[in-house]
Coordinates of C-alpha atoms in Angstrom, one line a residue:
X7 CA 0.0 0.0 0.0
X8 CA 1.1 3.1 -1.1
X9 CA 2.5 4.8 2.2
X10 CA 1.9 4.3 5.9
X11 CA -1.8 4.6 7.0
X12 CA -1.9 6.6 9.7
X13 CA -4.5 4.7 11.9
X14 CA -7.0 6.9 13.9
X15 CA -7.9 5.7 17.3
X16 CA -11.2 4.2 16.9
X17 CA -11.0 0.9 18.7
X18 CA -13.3 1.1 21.1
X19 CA -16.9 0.0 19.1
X20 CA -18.8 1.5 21.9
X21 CA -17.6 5.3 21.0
X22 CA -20.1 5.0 18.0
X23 CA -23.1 4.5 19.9
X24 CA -22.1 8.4 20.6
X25 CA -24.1 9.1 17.6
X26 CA -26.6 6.2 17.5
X27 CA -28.0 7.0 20.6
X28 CA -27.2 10.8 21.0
X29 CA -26.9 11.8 24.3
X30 CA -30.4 13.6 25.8
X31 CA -28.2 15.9 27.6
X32 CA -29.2 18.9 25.9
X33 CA -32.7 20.2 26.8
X34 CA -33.6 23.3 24.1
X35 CA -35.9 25.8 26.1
X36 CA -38.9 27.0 24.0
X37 CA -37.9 30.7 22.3
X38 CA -40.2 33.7 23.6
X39 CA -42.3 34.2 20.7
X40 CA -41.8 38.6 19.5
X41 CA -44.7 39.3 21.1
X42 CA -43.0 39.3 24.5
X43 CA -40.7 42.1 22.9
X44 CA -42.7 44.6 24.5
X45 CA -41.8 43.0 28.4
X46 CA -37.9 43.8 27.3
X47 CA -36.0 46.1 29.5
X48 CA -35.5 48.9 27.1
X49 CA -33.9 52.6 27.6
X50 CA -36.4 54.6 29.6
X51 CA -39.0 52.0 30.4
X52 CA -39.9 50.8 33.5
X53 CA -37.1 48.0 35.3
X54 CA -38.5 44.5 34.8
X55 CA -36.5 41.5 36.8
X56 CA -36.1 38.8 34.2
X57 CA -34.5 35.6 34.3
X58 CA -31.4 34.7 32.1
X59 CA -31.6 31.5 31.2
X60 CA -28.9 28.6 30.2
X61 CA -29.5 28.9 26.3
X62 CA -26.0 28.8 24.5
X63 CA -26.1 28.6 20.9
X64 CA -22.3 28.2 18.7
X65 CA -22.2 29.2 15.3
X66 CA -19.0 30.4 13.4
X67 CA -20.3 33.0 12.1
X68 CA -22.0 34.1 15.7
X69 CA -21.9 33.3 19.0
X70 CA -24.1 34.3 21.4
X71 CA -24.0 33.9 25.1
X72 CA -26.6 34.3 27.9
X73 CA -24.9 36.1 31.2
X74 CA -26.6 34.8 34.3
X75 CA -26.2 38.4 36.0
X76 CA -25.5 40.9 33.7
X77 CA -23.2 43.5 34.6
X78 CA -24.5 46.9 35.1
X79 CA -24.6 49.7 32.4
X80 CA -24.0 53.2 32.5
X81 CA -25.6 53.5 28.7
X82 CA -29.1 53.0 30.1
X83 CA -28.9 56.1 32.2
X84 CA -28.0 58.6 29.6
X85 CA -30.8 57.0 26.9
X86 CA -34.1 58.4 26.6
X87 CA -36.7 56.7 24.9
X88 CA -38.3 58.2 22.1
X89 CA -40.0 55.5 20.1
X90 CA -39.9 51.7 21.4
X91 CA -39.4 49.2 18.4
X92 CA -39.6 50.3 15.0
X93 CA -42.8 48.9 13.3
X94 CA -43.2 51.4 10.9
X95 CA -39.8 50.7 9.5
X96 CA -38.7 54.1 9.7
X97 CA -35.1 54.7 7.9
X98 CA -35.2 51.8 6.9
X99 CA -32.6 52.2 4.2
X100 CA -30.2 53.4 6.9
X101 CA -30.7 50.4 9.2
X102 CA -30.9 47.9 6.7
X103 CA -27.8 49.0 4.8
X104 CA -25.8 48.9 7.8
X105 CA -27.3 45.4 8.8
X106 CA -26.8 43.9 5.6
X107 CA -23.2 45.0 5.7
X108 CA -22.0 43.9 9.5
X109 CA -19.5 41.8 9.2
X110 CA -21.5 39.0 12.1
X111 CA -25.4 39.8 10.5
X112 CA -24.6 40.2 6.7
X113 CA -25.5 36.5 6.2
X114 CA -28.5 35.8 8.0
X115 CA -31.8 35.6 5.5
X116 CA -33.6 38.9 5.0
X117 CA -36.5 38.1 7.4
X118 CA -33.8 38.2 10.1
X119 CA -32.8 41.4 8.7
X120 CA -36.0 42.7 8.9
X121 CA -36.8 41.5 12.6
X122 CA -34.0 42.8 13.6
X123 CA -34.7 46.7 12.5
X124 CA -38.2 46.5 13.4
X125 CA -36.9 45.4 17.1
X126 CA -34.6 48.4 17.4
X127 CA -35.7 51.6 19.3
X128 CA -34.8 55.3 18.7
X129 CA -33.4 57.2 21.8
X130 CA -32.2 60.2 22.5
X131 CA -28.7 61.2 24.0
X132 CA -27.9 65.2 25.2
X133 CA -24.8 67.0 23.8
X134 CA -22.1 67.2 26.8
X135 CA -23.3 63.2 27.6
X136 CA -21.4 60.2 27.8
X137 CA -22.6 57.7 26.4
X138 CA -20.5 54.9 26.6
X139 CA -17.6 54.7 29.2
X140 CA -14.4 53.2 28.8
X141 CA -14.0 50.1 30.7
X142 CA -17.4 49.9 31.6
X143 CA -19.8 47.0 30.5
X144 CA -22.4 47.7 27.5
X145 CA -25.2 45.8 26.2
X146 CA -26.7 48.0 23.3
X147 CA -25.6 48.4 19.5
X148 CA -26.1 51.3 18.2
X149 CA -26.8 52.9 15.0
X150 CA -26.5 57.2 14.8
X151 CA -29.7 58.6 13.3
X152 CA -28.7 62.3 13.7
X153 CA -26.3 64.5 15.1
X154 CA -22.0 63.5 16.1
X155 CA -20.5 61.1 18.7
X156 CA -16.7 62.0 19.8
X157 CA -14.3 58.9 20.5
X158 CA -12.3 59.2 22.9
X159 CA -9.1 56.0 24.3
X160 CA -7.7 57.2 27.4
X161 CA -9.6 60.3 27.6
X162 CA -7.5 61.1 23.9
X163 CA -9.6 62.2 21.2
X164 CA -9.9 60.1 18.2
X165 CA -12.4 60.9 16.0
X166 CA -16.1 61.5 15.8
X167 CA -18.8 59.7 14.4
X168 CA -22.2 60.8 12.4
X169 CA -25.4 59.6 11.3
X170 CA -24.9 56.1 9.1
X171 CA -22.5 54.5 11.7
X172 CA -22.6 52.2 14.0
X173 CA -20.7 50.7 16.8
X174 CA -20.9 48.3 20.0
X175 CA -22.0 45.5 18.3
X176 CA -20.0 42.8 20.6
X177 CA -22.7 43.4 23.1
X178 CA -25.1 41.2 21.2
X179 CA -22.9 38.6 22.5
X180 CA -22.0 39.2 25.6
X181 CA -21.6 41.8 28.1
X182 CA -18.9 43.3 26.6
X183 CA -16.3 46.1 28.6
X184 CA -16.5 48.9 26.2
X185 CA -13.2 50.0 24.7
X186 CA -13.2 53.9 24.2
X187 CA -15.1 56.3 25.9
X188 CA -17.9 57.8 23.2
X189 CA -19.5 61.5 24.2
X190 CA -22.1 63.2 22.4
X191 CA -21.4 66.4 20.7
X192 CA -24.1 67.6 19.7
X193 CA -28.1 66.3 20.8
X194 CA -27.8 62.5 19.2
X195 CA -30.2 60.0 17.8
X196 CA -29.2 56.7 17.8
X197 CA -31.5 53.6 16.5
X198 CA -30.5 51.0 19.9
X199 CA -30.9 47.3 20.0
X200 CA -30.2 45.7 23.0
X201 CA -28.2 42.1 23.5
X202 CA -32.0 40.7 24.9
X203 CA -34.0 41.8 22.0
X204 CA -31.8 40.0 19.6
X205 CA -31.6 36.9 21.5
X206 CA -35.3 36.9 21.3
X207 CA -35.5 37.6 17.4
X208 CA -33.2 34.8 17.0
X209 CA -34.8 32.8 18.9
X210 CA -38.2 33.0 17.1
X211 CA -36.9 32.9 13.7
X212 CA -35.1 29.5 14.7
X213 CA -38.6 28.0 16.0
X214 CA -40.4 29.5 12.9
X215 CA -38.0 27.6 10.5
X216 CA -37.6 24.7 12.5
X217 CA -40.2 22.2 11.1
X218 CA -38.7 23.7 7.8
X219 CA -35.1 22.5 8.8
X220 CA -36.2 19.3 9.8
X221 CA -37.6 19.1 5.9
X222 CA -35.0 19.5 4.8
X223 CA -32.6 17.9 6.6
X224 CA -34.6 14.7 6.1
X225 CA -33.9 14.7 2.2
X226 CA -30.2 15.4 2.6
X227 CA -27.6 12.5 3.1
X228 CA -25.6 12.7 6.0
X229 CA -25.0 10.0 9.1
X230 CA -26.8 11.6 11.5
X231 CA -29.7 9.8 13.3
X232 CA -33.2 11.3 14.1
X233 CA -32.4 12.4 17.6
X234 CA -29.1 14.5 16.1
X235 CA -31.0 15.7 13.4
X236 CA -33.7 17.4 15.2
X237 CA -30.7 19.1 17.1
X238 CA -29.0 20.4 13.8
X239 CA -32.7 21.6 13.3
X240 CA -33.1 23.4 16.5
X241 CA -29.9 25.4 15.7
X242 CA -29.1 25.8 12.3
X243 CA -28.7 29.4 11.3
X244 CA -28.7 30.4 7.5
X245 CA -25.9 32.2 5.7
X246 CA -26.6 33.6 2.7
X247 CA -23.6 34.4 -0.1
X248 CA -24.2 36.1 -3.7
X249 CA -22.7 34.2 -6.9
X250 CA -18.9 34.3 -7.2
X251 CA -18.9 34.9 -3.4
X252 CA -16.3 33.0 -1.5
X253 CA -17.8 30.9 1.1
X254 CA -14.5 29.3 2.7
X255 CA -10.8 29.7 1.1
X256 CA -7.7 26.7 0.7
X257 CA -5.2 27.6 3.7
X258 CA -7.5 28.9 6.2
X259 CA -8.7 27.4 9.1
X260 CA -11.2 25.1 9.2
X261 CA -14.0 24.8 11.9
X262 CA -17.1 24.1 10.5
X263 CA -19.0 22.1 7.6
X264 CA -21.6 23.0 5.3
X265 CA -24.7 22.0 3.7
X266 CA -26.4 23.5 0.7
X267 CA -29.8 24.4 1.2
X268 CA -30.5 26.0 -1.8
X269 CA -28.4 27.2 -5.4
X270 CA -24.9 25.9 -6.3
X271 CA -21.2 26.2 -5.3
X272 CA -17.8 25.2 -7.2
X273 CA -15.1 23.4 -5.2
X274 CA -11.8 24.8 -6.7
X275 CA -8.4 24.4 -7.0
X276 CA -6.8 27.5 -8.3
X277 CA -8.6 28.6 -11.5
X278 CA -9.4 24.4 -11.7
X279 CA -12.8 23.3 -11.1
X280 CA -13.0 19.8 -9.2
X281 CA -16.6 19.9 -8.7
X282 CA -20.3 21.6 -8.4
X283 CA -22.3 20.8 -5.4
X284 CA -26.1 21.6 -5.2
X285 CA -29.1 21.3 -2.6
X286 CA -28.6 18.6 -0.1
X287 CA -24.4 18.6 -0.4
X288 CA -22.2 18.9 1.9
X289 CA -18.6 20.1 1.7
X290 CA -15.8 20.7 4.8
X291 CA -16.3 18.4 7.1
X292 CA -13.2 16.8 6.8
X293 CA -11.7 20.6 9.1
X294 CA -14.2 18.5 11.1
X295 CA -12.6 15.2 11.8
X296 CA -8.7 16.7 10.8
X297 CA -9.2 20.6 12.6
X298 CA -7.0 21.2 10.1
X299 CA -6.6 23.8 7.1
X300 CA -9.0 24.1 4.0
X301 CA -8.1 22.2 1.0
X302 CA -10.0 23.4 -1.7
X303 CA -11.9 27.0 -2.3
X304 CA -15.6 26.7 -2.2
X305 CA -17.3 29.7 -4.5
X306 CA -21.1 30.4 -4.9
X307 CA -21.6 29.5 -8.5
X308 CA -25.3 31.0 -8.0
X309 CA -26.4 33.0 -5.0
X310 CA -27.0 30.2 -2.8
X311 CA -28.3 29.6 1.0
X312 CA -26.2 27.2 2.8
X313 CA -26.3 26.1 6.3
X314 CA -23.0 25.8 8.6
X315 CA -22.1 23.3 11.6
X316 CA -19.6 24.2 13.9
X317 CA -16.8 21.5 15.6
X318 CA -18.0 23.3 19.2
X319 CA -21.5 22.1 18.1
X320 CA -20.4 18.5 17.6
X321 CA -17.8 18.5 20.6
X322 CA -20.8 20.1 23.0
X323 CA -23.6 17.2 21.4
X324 CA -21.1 14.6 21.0
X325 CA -18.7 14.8 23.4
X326 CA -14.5 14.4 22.7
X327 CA -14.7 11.2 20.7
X328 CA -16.7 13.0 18.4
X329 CA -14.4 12.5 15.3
X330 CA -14.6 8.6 16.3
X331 CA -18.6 8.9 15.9
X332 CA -18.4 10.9 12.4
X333 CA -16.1 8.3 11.5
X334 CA -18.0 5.9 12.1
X335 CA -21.5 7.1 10.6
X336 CA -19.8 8.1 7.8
X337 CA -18.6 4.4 7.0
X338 CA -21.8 3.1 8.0
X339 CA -23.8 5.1 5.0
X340 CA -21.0 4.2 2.9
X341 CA -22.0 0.9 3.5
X342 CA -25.9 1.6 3.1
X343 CA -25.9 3.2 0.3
X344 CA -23.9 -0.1 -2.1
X345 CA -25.6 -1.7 -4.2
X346 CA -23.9 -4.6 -3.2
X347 CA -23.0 -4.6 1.0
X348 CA -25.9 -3.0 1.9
X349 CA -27.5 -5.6 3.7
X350 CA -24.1 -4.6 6.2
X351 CA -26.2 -3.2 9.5
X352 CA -24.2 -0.3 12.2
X353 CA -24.6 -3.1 14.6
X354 CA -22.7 -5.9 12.1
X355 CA -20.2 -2.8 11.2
X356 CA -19.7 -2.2 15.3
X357 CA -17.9 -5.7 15.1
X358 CA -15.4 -4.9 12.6
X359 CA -14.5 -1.0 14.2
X360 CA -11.2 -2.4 15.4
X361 CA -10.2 -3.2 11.7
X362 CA -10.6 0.3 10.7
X363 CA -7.9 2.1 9.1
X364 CA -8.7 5.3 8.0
X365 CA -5.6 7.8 5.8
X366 CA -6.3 11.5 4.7
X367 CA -4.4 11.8 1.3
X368 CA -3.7 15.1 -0.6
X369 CA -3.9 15.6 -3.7
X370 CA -2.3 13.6 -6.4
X371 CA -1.1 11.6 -3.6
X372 CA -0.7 7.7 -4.7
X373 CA -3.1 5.3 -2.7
X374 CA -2.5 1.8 -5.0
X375 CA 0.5 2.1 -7.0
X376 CA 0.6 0.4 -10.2
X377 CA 1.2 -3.9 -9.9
X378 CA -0.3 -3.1 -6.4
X379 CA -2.9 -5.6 -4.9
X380 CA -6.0 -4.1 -4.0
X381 CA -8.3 -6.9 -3.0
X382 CA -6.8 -7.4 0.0
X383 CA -9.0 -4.7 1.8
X384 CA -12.0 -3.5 1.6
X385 CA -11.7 1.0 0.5
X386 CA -14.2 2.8 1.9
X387 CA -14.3 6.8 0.5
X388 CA -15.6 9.0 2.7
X389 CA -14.4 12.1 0.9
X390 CA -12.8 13.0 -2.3
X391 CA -12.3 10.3 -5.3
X392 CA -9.7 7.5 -6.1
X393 CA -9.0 8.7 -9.7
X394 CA -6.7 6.3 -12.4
X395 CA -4.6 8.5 -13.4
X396 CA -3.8 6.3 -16.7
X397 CA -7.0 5.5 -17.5
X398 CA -8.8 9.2 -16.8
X399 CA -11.8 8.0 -15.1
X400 CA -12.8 8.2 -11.3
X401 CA -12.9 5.1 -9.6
X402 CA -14.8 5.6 -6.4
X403 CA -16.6 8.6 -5.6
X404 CA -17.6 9.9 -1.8
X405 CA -19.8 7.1 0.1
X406 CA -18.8 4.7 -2.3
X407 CA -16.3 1.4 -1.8
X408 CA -14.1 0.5 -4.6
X409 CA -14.7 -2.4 -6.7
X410 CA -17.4 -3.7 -4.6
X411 CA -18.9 -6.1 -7.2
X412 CA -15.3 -7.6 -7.8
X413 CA -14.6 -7.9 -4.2
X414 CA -17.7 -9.6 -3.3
X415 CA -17.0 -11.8 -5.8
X416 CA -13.5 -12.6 -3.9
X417 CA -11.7 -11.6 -7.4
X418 CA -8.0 -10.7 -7.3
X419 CA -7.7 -7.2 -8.2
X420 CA -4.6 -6.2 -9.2
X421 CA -3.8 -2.2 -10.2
X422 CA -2.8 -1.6 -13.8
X423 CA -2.8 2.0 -13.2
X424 CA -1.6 4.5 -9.8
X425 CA -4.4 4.9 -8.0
X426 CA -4.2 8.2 -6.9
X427 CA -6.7 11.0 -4.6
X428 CA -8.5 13.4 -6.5
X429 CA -8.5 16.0 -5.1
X430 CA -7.8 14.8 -1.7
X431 CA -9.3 11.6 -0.4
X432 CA -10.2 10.5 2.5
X433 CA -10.5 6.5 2.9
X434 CA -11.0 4.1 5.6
X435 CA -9.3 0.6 4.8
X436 CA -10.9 -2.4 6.1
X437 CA -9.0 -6.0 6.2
X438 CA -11.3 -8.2 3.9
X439 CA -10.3 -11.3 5.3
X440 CA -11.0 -10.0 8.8
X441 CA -14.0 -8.5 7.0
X442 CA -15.7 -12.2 5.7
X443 CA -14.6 -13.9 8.8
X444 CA -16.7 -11.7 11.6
X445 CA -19.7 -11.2 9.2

């Protein structure tokens, strides 16, 4: 075999009951629905005690997290409430703009957009106030309607800031300390949406969609079972990306996977094209089970909705031997969807675990070299293609095994041609002896 397999650590059959049986650990708390917007503790309306609950949500492109005691905030003081929620969508153009742009809310669908503006409040701040303090803990974004803000970093002025900007947008995520100290110049308007507010939006648009998810999710192949499924569902958070857009580049970091829910997206290589994926594919999840860099770059072809899964999500659901259980399902619907082995149940594959050898190759690298027997175990592709490079033609494609009518016909199979990855493979090899003699 063409060099060493580098064997991962999946000996122990009972890590893949991990995903089987998914672990009922994680309760998900029914969202407030947006009519309980109006109970939210805005600027200038009465205090309401509310309790924060446990409700952590990981995405890559946002994170949010609940504080069980919020720090105090000097902003509230200084705000005065002129008009609570904008239902009439007033500037919206403004808002919009600004949302569509921000680097953490750009991608979410436009309904989400739209909640978000029509959540927001308009508040007043007096020339000579301070709005935000350096140091001090803030829990509003804020978008300047009218009038100028001055910056200042250890009490230095930096610059000042007018209608069409916006700033303090880590406090949707946390009660963040505030890093310059912001004054108002003149008598400001600011359009303000607090960290609460958009936890609730969130929240609703997440139980709107979530029958929708579950749709979906159910005409997609992946190796998840029911119970994991309707947790994807739960959380799932669309990103949307025009055509030509790059959706993740080769070299960068990789912690997350996609699926396509809707419209198309080129896996390149350079200016080479390896292959289009549409609705229902899924592409990265091999920065999954490696953490490793991105191989290929993945391009909208047409403006496309996809979805994204983040490692944390898998590591919080699935616990450390997470890789082991993606490993394993991934094999296992490998095996269900051949013509020929798929008779092969998870329960007959759980025997075999400890015969698993599973190699990442890159591209071009040899798998079989030519004269090379390749009967001898059974090759399992769980990403990529084994190409010939002789003969031109692909092989074995993802969640298929090579030569499976040959093998179970127990025919010597002997390479005429390098076998090699195209673009990169992954492959778990399985002793075929060891194979026939526990099934």
């Amino acid at each position: 075999m063409g060099g060493e397999f580098a064997k991962t650590n999946i000996s122990d059959p009972s890590i893949a009951k991990n995903l089987v049986t998914v672990t009922d650990s994680y309760e998900r708390e029914a969202p407030d629905s947006l009519r309980n917007h109006e109970k939210a503790d805005m600027p200038g309306s009465p205090s309401k005690t509310t309790k924060n609950k446990d409700n952590k949500r990981r995405n890559e492109k946002i994170i949010i997290t609940a504080k069980n005691k919020p720090k105090s905030s000097v902003e509230k003081k200084v705000l005065e409430l002129v008009q609570k929620n904008n239902k009439e969508k007033k500037e919206y153009d403004l808002i919009y703009g600004i949302i569509d742009k921000h680097f953490f809310m750009q991608n979410l669908t436009k309904q989400a957009k739209e909640e978000i503006l029509v959540t927001m409040s308009l508040c007043k701040v007096k020339a000579g106030s301070t709005l935000c303090k350096q140091g001090s803990y803030g829990s509003y974004w804020y978008i300047i309607n009218q009038g100028t803000l001055d910056v200042y970093i250890d009490d230095k002025y930096q610059k000042s800031m007018e209608r069409g900007e916006s700033f303090g947008e880590i406090a949707l995520m946390n009660d963040a300390v505030r890093t310059a100290t912001i004054k108002a110049k003149t008598d400001v308007f600011v359009w303000v949406l607090k960290r609460e507010a958009f936890r609730k939006v969130i929240d609703f648009l997440f139980q709107m969609n979530y029958d929708e998810n579950m749709k979906f999710l159910d005409t997609i192949t992946l190796p998840l079972d029911n119970s994991f499924k309707s947790l994807l569902a739960s959380n799932l958070l669309e990103e949307i990306y025009k055509a030509n857009e790059y959706i993740c580049k080769m070299g960068e970091d990789g912690n997350c996977m996609y699926i396509i829910k809707q419209g198309e997206v080129n896996c390149q290589l350079g200016d080479r094209l390896i292959r289009t994926l549409t609705k229902g594919d899924n592409f990265g999840q091999k920065a999954i089970l490696f953490e490793g860099k991105r191989t290929l770059d993945v391009v909208a072809r047409t403006n496309c909705i996809v979805y994204s899964i983040s490692t944390e999500f898998f590591k919080t659901q699935l616990g450390e031997n997470y890789k082991e259980a993606l490993f394993f399902s991934y094999i296992a619907l490998a095996f269900q969807s051949s013509k020929v082995f798929n008779k092969i149940t998870e329960k007959m594959l759980m025997k075999l675990y400890k015969y698993f050898d599973i190699k990442n190759y890159g591209f071009g690298e040899v798998i079989f070299k030519k004269g090379e027997k390749v009967s001898t175990k059974l090759v399992v592709v769980l990403e990529g293609n084994i190409y010939d490079k002789m003969g031109s033609r692909i092989l074995a494609k993802r969640s298929e095994i090579l030569y499976e009518t040959e093998m179970s016909e127990n025919k010597e199979i002997i390479s005429a041609h390098d076998l090699v990855a195209e673009p990169d493979c992954l492959v778990c090899f399985i002793d075929y002896d060891a194979f026939k003699k526990e099934l």
